[in-house]
Tab-separated table of C-alpha atoms in Angstrom:
chain	number	residue	atom	x	y	z
Y	1	GLY	CA	4.030	36.724	-12.048
Y	2	GLN	CA	2.729	33.198	-11.501
Y	3	GLN	CA	-0.738	33.112	-10.661
Y	4	VAL	CA	-3.276	30.193	-10.566
Y	5	MET	CA	-7.368	30.392	-11.293
Y	6	GLN	CA	-9.623	29.033	-10.025
Y	7	ILE	CA	-13.035	28.684	-11.464
Y	8	PRO	CA	-15.680	28.567	-10.978
Y	9	GLN	CA	-16.338	31.066	-8.220
Y	10	TYR	CA	-19.486	29.315	-7.032
Y	11	GLN	CA	-21.617	26.140	-7.657
Y	12	HIS	CA	-25.096	25.495	-7.129
Y	13	VAL	CA	-25.775	21.980	-7.828
Y	14	GLN	CA	-28.941	19.311	-6.729
Y	15	GLU	CA	-27.920	16.622	-5.102
Y	16	GLY	CA	-27.171	13.363	-7.467
Y	17	GLU	CA	-25.206	16.000	-9.810
Y	18	ASP	CA	-21.681	16.054	-11.068
Y	19	PHE	CA	-19.387	19.008	-9.948
Y	20	THR	CA	-15.703	20.273	-11.251
Y	21	THR	CA	-13.910	22.703	-10.609
Y	22	TYR	CA	-11.017	23.912	-12.447
Y	23	CYS	CA	-7.692	25.385	-11.898
Y	24	ASN	CA	-5.349	26.985	-14.123
Y	25	SER	CA	-1.810	28.282	-14.059
Y	26	SER	CA	-0.149	30.772	-16.426
Y	27	THR	CA	3.159	28.478	-15.699
Y	28	THR	CA	4.126	24.858	-15.203
Y	29	LEU	CA	2.897	23.881	-11.437
Y	30	SER	CA	5.703	21.270	-9.771
Y	31	ASN	CA	2.965	20.147	-7.913
Y	32	ILE	CA	-0.489	20.961	-7.023
Y	33	GLN	CA	-2.634	20.418	-3.131
Y	34	TRP	CA	-6.317	20.391	-2.689
Y	35	TYR	CA	-7.703	21.183	0.360
Y	36	LYS	CA	-11.745	21.486	1.285
Y	37	GLN	CA	-13.273	23.656	3.918
Y	38	ARG	CA	-16.769	23.110	5.591
Y	39	PRO	CA	-18.888	26.124	6.508
Y	40	GLY	CA	-17.677	27.734	8.936
Y	41	GLY	CA	-14.351	25.432	8.940
Y	42	HIS	CA	-10.483	25.817	8.384
Y	43	PRO	CA	-8.998	24.286	5.354
Y	44	VAL	CA	-8.571	20.030	5.336
Y	45	PHE	CA	-5.844	18.357	2.656
Y	46	LEU	CA	-7.324	16.785	0.829
Y	47	ILE	CA	-4.739	14.931	-1.814
Y	48	GLN	CA	-1.695	15.817	-3.763
Y	49	LEU	CA	-0.913	15.270	-7.363
Y	50	VAL	CA	2.805	14.896	-8.034
Y	51	LYS	CA	3.291	13.688	-11.798
Y	52	SER	CA	2.443	14.845	-15.571
Y	53	GLY	CA	-0.757	13.305	-16.639
Y	54	GLU	CA	-1.883	12.269	-12.700
Y	55	VAL	CA	-6.005	10.476	-11.740
Y	56	LYS	CA	-6.579	9.990	-8.546
Y	57	LYS	CA	-9.493	8.739	-7.216
Y	58	GLN	CA	-11.335	9.160	-3.718
Y	59	LYS	CA	-14.019	7.473	-3.894
Y	60	ARG	CA	-16.681	10.019	-5.292
Y	61	LEU	CA	-14.003	11.874	-6.535
Y	62	THR	CA	-11.503	11.897	-8.927
Y	63	PHE	CA	-8.802	14.128	-9.306
Y	64	GLN	CA	-6.413	15.185	-11.864
Y	65	PHE	CA	-3.545	16.972	-13.293
Y	66	GLY	CA	-2.615	18.403	-16.871
Y	67	GLU	CA	0.154	17.213	-19.091
Y	68	ALA	CA	1.832	19.662	-19.242
Y	69	LYS	CA	1.363	20.511	-15.015
Y	70	LYS	CA	-0.431	23.846	-16.065
Y	71	ASN	CA	-3.906	23.101	-14.860
Y	72	SER	CA	-6.173	20.413	-12.462
Y	73	SER	CA	-9.323	19.473	-11.628
Y	74	LEU	CA	-11.823	18.241	-9.295
Y	75	HIS	CA	-14.552	16.125	-10.402
Y	76	ILE	CA	-17.798	15.370	-7.292
Y	77	THR	CA	-19.746	12.027	-9.585
Y	78	ALA	CA	-23.010	12.722	-7.703
Y	79	THR	CA	-22.865	15.217	-4.698
Y	80	GLN	CA	-24.329	14.451	-1.416
Y	81	THR	CA	-25.422	17.369	0.895
Y	82	THR	CA	-22.527	16.550	2.546
Y	83	ASP	CA	-20.482	17.383	-0.252
Y	84	VAL	CA	-20.949	21.241	0.874
Y	85	GLY	CA	-17.723	24.009	1.345
Y	86	THR	CA	-15.397	24.887	-1.018
Y	87	TYR	CA	-13.022	23.697	-2.684
Y	88	PHE	CA	-9.239	24.974	-3.213
Y	89	CYS	CA	-6.313	24.095	-4.768
Y	90	ALA	CA	-3.122	25.228	-3.509
Y	91	ASP	CA	0.465	25.719	-5.358
Y	92	PRO	CA	3.973	25.365	-3.555
Y	93	ARG	CA	6.549	28.646	-4.549
Y	94	ASP	CA	9.928	28.481	-3.793
Y	95	GLN	CA	10.460	31.775	-2.172
Y	96	THR	CA	14.194	31.749	-0.252
Y	97	GLY	CA	13.153	27.965	-0.285
Y	98	ALA	CA	10.214	27.548	1.591
Y	99	ASN	CA	7.829	27.044	-0.432
Y	100	ASN	CA	4.970	28.910	0.246
Y	101	LEU	CA	1.606	27.753	-0.502
Y	102	PHE	CA	-0.702	30.284	-2.129
Y	103	PHE	CA	-4.505	29.137	-2.528
Y	104	GLY	CA	-6.814	29.809	-5.402
Y	105	THR	CA	-9.293	31.495	-4.920
Y	106	GLY	CA	-11.427	28.255	-4.730
Y	107	THR	CA	-15.359	27.533	-5.854
Y	108	ARG	CA	-18.136	27.588	-3.115
Y	109	LEU	CA	-20.591	24.172	-3.618
Y	110	THR	CA	-23.960	24.539	-2.785
Y	111	VAL	CA	-25.560	21.139	-2.697
Y	112	ILE	CA	-29.621	21.473	-3.116
Y	113	PRO	CA	-31.458	18.361	-1.334
T	1	ASN	CA	-2.467	14.808	19.645
T	2	ALA	CA	-4.709	18.714	19.367
T	3	GLY	CA	-2.721	19.643	16.612
T	4	VAL	CA	-3.300	23.318	15.437
T	5	THR	CA	-4.650	25.463	18.150
T	6	GLN	CA	-5.567	28.938	18.164
T	7	THR	CA	-6.910	31.616	20.580
T	8	PRO	CA	-9.164	33.369	20.397
T	9	LYS	CA	-12.075	31.884	18.472
T	10	PHE	CA	-13.728	35.496	18.289
T	11	GLN	CA	-12.465	38.917	18.580
T	12	VAL	CA	-13.697	42.632	18.064
T	13	LEU	CA	-11.455	45.265	18.465
T	14	LYS	CA	-12.129	49.162	18.385
T	15	THR	CA	-10.364	50.911	15.694
T	16	GLY	CA	-6.611	51.801	16.625
T	17	GLN	CA	-6.809	48.872	19.545
T	18	SER	CA	-3.534	46.346	19.589
T	19	MET	CA	-3.894	42.667	20.014
T	20	THR	CA	-1.865	39.188	19.826
T	21	LEU	CA	-3.650	36.326	18.222
T	22	GLN	CA	-2.405	33.022	19.469
T	23	CYS	CA	-1.075	29.578	17.468
T	24	ALA	CA	0.477	27.102	18.824
T	25	GLN	CA	1.203	23.043	17.201
T	26	ASP	CA	2.108	19.533	18.814
T	27	MET	CA	3.227	17.980	16.178
T	28	ASN	CA	7.001	19.354	16.109
T	29	HIS	CA	6.694	20.976	12.595
T	30	GLU	CA	9.739	22.847	11.708
T	31	TYR	CA	6.898	25.416	9.030
T	32	MET	CA	4.300	27.557	10.778
T	33	SER	CA	2.548	30.332	8.541
T	34	TRP	CA	-0.438	33.270	8.860
T	35	TYR	CA	-3.559	33.444	6.329
T	36	ARG	CA	-6.338	36.178	6.234
T	37	GLN	CA	-9.427	34.870	4.287
T	38	ASP	CA	-11.372	36.926	3.351
T	39	PRO	CA	-14.855	37.067	0.777
T	40	GLY	CA	-13.791	36.430	-2.718
T	41	MET	CA	-10.052	36.740	-2.340
T	42	GLY	CA	-9.415	33.410	-1.292
T	43	LEU	CA	-6.608	32.162	1.375
T	44	ARG	CA	-3.047	34.991	1.929
T	45	LEU	CA	0.061	34.517	2.859
T	46	ILE	CA	0.746	36.796	5.875
T	47	HIS	CA	3.856	36.083	7.567
T	48	TYR	CA	5.680	32.584	7.355
T	49	SER	CA	8.665	30.757	10.202
T	50	VAL	CA	10.652	28.071	8.708
T	51	GLY	CA	11.824	27.633	11.917
T	52	ALA	CA	12.462	28.825	15.801
T	53	GLY	CA	14.144	32.255	15.545
T	54	ILE	CA	12.654	33.252	11.918
T	55	THR	CA	10.137	34.744	10.228
T	56	ASP	CA	9.833	36.232	7.025
T	57	GLN	CA	6.880	38.590	5.602
T	58	GLY	CA	4.472	36.634	2.841
T	59	GLU	CA	1.876	38.593	0.800
T	60	VAL	CA	0.068	41.120	2.525
T	61	PRO	CA	2.287	41.482	5.412
T	62	ASN	CA	1.755	45.211	6.409
T	63	GLY	CA	0.195	46.177	9.668
T	64	TYR	CA	1.024	42.454	11.280
T	65	ASN	CA	4.263	41.497	13.271
T	66	VAL	CA	5.204	37.874	14.107
T	67	SER	CA	7.764	36.240	15.890
T	68	ARG	CA	8.604	32.564	16.887
T	69	SER	CA	10.345	31.907	19.918
T	70	THR	CA	9.567	28.596	19.962
T	71	THR	CA	8.852	25.541	17.621
T	72	GLU	CA	5.399	25.078	18.529
T	73	ASP	CA	4.068	28.522	19.447
T	74	PHE	CA	3.998	31.517	16.433
T	75	PRO	CA	1.912	34.672	17.780
T	76	LEU	CA	0.464	37.262	15.360
T	77	ARG	CA	0.069	40.976	16.767
T	78	LEU	CA	-1.581	43.496	15.248
T	79	LEU	CA	-0.148	46.773	16.408
T	80	SER	CA	-2.782	49.721	15.455
T	81	ALA	CA	-5.859	47.236	14.689
T	82	ALA	CA	-7.952	49.058	11.093
T	83	PRO	CA	-11.349	48.130	9.453
T	84	SER	CA	-9.680	46.414	6.697
T	85	GLN	CA	-8.225	43.699	9.068
T	86	THR	CA	-12.100	42.404	9.439
T	87	SER	CA	-11.280	39.016	8.170
T	88	VAL	CA	-10.789	35.399	9.611
T	89	TYR	CA	-7.139	34.576	10.666
T	90	PHE	CA	-5.560	31.195	9.830
T	91	CYS	CA	-2.542	29.557	11.493
T	92	ALA	CA	-1.227	26.962	9.641
T	93	SER	CA	1.423	24.268	9.945
T	94	ARG	CA	3.662	21.812	7.855
T	95	ALA	CA	6.406	19.081	8.893
T	96	GLY	CA	9.040	21.294	7.085
T	97	THR	CA	9.378	23.385	3.735
T	98	GLY	CA	9.082	20.532	0.875
T	99	ARG	CA	7.099	20.964	-1.559
T	100	THR	CA	4.718	18.047	-1.045
T	101	ASP	CA	4.446	18.574	2.378
T	102	THR	CA	1.225	18.910	3.192
T	103	GLN	CA	-0.536	21.426	5.813
T	104	TYR	CA	-2.631	21.438	8.810
T	105	PHE	CA	-4.632	24.611	9.596
T	106	GLY	CA	-6.106	25.555	12.731
T	107	PRO	CA	-9.900	26.339	13.300
T	108	GLY	CA	-9.230	29.933	12.783
T	109	THR	CA	-10.330	33.269	14.160
T	110	ARG	CA	-12.664	35.551	13.478
T	111	LEU	CA	-11.839	39.151	14.050
T	112	THR	CA	-13.876	42.509	13.369
T	113	VAL	CA	-12.645	45.437	14.056
T	114	LEU	CA	-14.895	48.756	14.574
């Protein structure tokens, strides 16, 4: 069935290095959302991508949606200690019209000062 | 607005005990849901509700019951706790069931079952 795989599971970077996490789906996605969860916290919405090939930026964060709408990525330029946390992608699935959000397994980012 | 609130923040149960995790939202959201988060497993959907009086099962509903008597509240009940239910539980809400509706999460309940 439809499943979104997220890689890598863990990433350790030196402060100032770049970071990228990827989400890949076996089926075409209608749209994809990205969330960030700080250690000990709860997931917080970051951004949503809807259009094929869409690219959105939030300061040092760049989000991309693949041309075939089967993959997405989040890239952080020059990481800072405030970027620490787990990043999740999530896709809505039309079950009984509810469009429940299903989350990838997440990428846990550690930034070494 | 308080957003999505959950109580308690922490709970320890013995196997076989029952309890209710409380969730409330003050954003007049129609859609509410419960997830559990386990290491390496991401967030898995337990139950959801698209409006007062309507509930349905998610990916991992066994061992959990829910009800939605009001728009604001969506409690999650564990009838007979098992160690496999040790997890962090998040309640979430969305304005509606549209594909582009974004989700707001509560702070979570950390449950340990001994």
